[in-house]
mmCIF file of C-alpha atoms in Angstrom:
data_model
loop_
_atom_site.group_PDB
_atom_site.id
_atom_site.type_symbol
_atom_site.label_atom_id
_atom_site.label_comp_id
_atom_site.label_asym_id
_atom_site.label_seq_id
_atom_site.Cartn_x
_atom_site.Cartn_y
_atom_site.Cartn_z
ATOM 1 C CA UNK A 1 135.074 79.452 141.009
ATOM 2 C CA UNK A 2 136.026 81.451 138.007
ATOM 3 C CA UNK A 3 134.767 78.879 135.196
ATOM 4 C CA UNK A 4 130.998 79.471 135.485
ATOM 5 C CA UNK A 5 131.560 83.295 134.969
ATOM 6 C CA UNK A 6 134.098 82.899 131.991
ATOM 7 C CA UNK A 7 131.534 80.431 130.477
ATOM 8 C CA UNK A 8 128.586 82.672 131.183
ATOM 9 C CA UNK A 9 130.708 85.659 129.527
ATOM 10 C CA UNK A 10 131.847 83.700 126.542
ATOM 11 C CA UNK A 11 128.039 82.440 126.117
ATOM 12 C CA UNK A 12 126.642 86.500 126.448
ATOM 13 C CA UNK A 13 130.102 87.611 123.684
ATOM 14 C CA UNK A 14 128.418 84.677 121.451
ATOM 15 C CA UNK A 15 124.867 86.019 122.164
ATOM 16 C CA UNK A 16 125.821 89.610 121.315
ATOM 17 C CA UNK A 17 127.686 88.778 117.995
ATOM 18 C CA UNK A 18 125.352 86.797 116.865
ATOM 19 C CA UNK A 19 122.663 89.326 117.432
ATOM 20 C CA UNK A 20 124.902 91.642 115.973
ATOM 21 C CA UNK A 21 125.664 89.581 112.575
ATOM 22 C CA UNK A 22 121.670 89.130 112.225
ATOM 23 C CA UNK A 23 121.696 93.005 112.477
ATOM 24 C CA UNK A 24 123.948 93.618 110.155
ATOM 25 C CA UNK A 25 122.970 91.145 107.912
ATOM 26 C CA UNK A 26 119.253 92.409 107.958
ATOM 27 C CA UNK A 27 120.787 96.272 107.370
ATOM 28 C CA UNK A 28 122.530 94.788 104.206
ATOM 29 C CA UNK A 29 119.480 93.082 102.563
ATOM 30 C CA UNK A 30 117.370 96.606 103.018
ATOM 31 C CA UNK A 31 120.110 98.299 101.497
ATOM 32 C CA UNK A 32 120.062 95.792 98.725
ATOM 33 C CA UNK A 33 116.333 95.785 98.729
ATOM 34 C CA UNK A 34 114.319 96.908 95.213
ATOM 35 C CA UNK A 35 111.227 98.343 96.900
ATOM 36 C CA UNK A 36 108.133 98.696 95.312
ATOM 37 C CA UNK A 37 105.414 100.822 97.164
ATOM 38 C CA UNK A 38 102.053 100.021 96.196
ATOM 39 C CA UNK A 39 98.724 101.474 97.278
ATOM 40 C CA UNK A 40 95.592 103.699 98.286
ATOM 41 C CA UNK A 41 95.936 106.941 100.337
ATOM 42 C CA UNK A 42 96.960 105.903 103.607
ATOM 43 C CA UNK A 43 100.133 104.180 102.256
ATOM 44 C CA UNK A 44 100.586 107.674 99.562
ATOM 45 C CA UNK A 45 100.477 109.672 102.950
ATOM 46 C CA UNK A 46 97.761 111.517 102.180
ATOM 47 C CA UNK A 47 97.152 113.950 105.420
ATOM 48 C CA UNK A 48 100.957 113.447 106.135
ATOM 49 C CA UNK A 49 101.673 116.860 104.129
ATOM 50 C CA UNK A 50 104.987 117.587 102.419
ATOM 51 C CA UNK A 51 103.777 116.213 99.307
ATOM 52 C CA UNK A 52 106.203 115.252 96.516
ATOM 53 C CA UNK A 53 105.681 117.841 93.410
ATOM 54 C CA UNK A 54 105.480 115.087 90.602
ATOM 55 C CA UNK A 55 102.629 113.189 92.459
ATOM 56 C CA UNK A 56 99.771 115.418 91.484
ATOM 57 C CA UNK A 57 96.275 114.307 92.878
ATOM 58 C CA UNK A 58 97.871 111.184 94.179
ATOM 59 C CA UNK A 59 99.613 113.057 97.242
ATOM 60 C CA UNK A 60 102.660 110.848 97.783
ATOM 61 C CA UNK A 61 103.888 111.977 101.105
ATOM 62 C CA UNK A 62 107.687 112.645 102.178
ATOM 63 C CA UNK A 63 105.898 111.721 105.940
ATOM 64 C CA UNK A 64 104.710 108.415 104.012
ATOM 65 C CA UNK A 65 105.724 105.570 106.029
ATOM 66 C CA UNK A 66 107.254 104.053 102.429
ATOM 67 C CA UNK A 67 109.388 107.262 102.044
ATOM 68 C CA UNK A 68 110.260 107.295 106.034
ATOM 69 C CA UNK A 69 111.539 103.202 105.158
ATOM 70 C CA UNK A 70 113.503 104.303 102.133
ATOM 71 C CA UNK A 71 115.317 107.242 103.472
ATOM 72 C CA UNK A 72 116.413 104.857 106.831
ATOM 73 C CA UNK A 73 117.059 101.896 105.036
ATOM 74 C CA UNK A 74 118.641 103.414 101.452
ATOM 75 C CA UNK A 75 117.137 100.135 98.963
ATOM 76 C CA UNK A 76 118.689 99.484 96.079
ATOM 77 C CA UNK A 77 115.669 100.875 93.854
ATOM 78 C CA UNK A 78 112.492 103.060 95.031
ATOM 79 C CA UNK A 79 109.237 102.882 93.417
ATOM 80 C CA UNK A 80 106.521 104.887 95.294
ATOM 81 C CA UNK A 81 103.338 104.428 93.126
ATOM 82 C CA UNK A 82 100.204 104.529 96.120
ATOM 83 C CA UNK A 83 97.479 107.085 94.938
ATOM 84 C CA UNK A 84 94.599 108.630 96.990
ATOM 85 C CA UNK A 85 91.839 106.809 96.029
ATOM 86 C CA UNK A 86 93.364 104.195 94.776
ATOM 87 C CA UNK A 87 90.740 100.771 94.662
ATOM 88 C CA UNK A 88 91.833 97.556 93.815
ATOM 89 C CA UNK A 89 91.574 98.004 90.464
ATOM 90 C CA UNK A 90 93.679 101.115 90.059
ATOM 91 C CA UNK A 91 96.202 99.016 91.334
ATOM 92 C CA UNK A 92 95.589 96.525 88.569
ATOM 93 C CA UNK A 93 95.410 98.968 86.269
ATOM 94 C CA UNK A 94 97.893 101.562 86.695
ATOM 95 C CA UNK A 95 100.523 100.259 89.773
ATOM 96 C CA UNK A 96 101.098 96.539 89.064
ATOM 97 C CA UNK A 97 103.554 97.450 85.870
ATOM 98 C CA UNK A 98 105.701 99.011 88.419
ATOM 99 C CA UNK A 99 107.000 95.541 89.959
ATOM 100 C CA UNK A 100 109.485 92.687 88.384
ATOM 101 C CA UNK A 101 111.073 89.770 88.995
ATOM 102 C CA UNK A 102 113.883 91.806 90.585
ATOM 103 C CA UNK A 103 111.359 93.284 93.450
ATOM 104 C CA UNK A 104 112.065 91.744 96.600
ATOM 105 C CA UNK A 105 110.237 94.506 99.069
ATOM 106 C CA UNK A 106 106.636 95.329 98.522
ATOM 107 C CA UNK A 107 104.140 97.225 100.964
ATOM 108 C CA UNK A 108 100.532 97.565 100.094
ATOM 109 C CA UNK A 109 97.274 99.387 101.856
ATOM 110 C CA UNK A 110 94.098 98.483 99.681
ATOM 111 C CA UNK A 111 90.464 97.947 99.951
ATOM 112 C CA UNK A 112 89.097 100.454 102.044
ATOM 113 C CA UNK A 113 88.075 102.868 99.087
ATOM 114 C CA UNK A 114 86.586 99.536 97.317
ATOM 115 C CA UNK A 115 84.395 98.901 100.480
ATOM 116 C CA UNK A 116 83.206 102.884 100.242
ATOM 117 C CA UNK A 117 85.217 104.044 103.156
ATOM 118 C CA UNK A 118 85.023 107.790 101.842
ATOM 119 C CA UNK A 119 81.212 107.999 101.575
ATOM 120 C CA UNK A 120 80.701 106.031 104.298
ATOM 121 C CA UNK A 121 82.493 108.850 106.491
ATOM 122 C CA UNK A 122 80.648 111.417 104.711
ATOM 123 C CA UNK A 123 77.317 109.876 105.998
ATOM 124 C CA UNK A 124 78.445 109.063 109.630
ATOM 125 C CA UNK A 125 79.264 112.391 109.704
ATOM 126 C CA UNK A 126 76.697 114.198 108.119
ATOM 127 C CA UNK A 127 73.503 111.960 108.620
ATOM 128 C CA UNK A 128 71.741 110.662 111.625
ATOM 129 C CA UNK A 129 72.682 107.562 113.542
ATOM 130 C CA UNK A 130 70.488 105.206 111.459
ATOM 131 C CA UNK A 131 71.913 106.937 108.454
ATOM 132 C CA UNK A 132 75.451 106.175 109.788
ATOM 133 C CA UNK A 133 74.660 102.292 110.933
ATOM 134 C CA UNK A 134 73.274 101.479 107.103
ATOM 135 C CA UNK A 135 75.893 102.847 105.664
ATOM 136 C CA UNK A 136 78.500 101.114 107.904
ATOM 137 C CA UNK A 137 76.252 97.703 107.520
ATOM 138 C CA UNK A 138 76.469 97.969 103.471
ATOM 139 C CA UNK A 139 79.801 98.468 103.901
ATOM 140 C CA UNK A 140 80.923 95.431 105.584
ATOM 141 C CA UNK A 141 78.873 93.169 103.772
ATOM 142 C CA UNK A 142 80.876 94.521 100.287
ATOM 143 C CA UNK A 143 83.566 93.796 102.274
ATOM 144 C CA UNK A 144 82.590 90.409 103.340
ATOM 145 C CA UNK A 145 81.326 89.228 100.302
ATOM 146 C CA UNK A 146 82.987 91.368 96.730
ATOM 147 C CA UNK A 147 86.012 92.442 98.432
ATOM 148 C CA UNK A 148 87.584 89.127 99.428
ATOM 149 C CA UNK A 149 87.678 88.292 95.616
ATOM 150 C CA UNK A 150 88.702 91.714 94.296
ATOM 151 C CA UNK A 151 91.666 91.121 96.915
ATOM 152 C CA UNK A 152 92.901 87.716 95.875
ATOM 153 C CA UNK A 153 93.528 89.246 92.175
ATOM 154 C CA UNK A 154 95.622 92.305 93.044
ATOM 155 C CA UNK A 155 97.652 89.161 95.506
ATOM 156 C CA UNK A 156 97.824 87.263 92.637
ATOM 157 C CA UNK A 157 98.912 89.099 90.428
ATOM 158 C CA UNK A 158 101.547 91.186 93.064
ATOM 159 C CA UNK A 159 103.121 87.478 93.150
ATOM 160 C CA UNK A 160 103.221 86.825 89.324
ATOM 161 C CA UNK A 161 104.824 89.864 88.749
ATOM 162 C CA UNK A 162 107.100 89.947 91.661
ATOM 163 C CA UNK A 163 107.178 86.196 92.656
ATOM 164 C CA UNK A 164 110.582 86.269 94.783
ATOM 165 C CA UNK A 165 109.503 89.550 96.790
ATOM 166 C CA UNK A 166 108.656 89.707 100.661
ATOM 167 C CA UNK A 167 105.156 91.182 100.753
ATOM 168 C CA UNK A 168 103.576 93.338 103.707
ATOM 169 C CA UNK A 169 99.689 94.500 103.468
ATOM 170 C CA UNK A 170 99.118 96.976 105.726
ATOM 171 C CA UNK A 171 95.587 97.518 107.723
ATOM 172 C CA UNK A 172 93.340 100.009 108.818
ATOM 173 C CA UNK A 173 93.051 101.457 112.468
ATOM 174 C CA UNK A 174 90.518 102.669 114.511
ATOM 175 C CA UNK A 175 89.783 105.810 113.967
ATOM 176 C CA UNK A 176 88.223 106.906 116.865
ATOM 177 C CA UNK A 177 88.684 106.251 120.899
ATOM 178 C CA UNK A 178 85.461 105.184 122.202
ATOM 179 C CA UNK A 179 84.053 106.933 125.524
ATOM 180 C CA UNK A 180 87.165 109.377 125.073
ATOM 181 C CA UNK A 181 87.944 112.777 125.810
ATOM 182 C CA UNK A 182 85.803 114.687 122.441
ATOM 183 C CA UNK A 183 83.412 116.553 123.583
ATOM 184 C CA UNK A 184 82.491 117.998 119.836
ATOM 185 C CA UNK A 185 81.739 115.560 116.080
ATOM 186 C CA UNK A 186 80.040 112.545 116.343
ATOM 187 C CA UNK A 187 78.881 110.398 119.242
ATOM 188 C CA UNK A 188 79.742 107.087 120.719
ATOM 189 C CA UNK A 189 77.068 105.219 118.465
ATOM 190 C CA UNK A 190 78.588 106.319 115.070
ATOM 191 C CA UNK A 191 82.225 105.763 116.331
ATOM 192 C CA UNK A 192 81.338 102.218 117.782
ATOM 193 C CA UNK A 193 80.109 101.332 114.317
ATOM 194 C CA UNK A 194 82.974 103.031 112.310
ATOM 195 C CA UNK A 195 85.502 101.118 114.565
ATOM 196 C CA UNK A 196 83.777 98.319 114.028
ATOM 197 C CA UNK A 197 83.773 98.547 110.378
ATOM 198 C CA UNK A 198 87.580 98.973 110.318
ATOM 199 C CA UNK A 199 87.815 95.428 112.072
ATOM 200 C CA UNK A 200 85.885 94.047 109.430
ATOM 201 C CA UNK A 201 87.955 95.155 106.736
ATOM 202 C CA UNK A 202 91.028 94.165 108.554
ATOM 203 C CA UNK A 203 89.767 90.492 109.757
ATOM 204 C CA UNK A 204 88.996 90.043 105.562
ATOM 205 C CA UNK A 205 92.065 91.588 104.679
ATOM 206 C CA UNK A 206 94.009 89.656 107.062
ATOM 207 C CA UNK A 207 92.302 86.872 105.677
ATOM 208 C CA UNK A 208 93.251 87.077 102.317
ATOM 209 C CA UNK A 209 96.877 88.207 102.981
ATOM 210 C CA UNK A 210 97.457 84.454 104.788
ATOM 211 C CA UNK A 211 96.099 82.774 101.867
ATOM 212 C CA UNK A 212 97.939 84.462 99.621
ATOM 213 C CA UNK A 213 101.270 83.458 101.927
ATOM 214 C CA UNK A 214 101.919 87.403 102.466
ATOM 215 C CA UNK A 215 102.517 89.477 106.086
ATOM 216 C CA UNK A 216 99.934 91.162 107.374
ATOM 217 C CA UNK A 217 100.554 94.273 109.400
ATOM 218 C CA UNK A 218 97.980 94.915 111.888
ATOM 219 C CA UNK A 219 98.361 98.522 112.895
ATOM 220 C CA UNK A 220 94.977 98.546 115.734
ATOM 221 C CA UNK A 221 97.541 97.943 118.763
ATOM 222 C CA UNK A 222 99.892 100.453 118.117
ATOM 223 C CA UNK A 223 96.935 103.595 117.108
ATOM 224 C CA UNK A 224 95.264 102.603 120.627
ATOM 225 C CA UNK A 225 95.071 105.630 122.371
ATOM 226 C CA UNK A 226 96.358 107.515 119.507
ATOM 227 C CA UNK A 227 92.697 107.183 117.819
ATOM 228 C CA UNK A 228 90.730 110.671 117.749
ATOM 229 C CA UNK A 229 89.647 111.370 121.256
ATOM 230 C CA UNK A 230 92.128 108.961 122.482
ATOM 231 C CA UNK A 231 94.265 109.552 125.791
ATOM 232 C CA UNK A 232 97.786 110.425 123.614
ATOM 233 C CA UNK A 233 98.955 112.579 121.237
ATOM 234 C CA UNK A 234 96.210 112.131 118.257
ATOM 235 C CA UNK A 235 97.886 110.696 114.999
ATOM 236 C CA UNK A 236 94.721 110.683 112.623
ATOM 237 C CA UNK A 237 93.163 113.861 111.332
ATOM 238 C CA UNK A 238 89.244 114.330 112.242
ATOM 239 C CA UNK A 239 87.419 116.519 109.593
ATOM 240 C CA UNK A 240 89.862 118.798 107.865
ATOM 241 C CA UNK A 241 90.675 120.685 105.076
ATOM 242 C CA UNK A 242 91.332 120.377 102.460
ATOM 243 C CA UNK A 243 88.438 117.852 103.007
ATOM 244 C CA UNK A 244 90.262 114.602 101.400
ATOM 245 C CA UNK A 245 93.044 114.586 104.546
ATOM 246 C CA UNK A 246 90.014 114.066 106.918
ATOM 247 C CA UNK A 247 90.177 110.388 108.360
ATOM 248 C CA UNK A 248 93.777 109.926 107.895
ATOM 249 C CA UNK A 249 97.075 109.879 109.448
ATOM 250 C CA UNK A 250 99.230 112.746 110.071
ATOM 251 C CA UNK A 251 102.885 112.157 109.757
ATOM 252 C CA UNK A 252 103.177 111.630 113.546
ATOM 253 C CA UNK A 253 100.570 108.235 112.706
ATOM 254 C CA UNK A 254 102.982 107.450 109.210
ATOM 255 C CA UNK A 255 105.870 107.234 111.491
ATOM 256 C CA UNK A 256 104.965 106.554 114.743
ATOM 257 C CA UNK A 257 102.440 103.669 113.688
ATOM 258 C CA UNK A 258 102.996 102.458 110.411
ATOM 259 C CA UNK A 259 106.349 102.386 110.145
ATOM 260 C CA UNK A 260 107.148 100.489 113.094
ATOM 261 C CA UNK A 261 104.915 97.826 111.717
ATOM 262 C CA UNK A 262 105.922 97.893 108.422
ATOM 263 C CA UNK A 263 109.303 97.466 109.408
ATOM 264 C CA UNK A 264 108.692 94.635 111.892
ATOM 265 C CA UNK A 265 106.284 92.593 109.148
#
């Protein structure tokens, strides 16, 4: 009578440690991490606030969800070189030298700035709705058909610089909740098509980031709701000053979205 339960005990004790090895085991290889933190403004935390002093126009972010990672996780080595306004070629240029053979962590947001995310806002916001749909339809055919290149050389060269390191690219949400709760900005039409845009640039991106053999982080799921006008606690800024933190997280979106799925990719 008593075997089964013994058996089903010693089975859940061998369950638990080896859960808790595999936990452990994964807490010692972020603390032995070298982590490199690549990217555009939504992985420098810009609209996160608490800005580090030495980061000038680039506004890396203490809410970043790279510094969030660091300060749980302690890596070996910290490199936080994302930039507002960063396009695929600033990385190229001016973040790539920043990664070695000994990098085994890197995180990277890019392409949205290269696909004219900024000015496309401006005109959504400003212009009419046929102002707003052009600009949203150039857009994603730059993304369909430049960016997909201009992506593959900032993965290639990621990997020939840091060719033993586990790579996450993070995405874009949605940055608005459509038929929500706003009663003030833009309507339905111009959020449909921003929204829309965003899953272009993710579906390429994602794309791209299976090719090149790296995670992709898709962070749509865990915004819903969270979008501007959504249901929950907003985690993106609408327009804002100063005028560059429009559009973006706040540090409740760095660490209640993007960190989660940075740390599960």
């Amino acid at each position: 009578m008593f075997r089964p339960s013994r058996a089903l005990s010693v089975s859940a004790i061998a369950a638990t440690l080896a859960m808790t090895t595999l936990f452990a085991a994964s807490e010692a290889n972020a603390a032995g991490a070298n982590y490199v933190a690549l990217g555009d403004s939504y992985s420098a935390g810009v609209g996160a606030g608490s800005y580090l002093s030495d980061s000038g126009s680039c506004k890396r972010s203490t809410n970043s969800y790279a510094y969030l990672w660091k300060n749980a996780h302690s890596p070996s080595s910290f490199k936080f070189v994302a930039c507002s306004g960063a396009k695929t070629g600033d990385v190229l240029n001016n973040q790539i030298s920043s990664l070695s053979s000994s990098t085994s962590l890197v995180s990277i947001s890019i392409g949205g700035n290269d696909a004219g995310f900024a000015s496309t806002m401006q005109t959504c916001v400003l212009g009419s709705d046929s102002d707003c749909l052009n600009a949203v339809n150039n857009a994603e055919n730059y993304a369909r058909n430049t960016l997909p290149g201009q992506l593959d050389q900032v993965y290639s060269a990621i990997h020939a610089k840091a060719p033993n390191a586990h790579v996450v690219v993070l995405g874009y949400p949605h940055l608005y909740k459509i038929g929500g709760s706003c009663i003030f900005g833009i309507g339905d039409t111009k959020r449909s098509a921003i929204n829309g845009a965003a899953d272009t640039l993710d579906e390429v991106i994602a794309k791209r980031v299976a090719n090149a053999g790296f995670s992709f982080g898709d962070v749509r799921g865990i915004f819903a709701e969270h979008e501007i006008c959504g249901s929950l606690t907003t985690w993106l800024n609408s327009t804002t000053l100063p005028i560059d933190e429009s559009y973006h997280p706040k540090a409740s979106g760095q660490a209640g979205g993007y960190l989660p799925v940075f740390t599960a990719s």
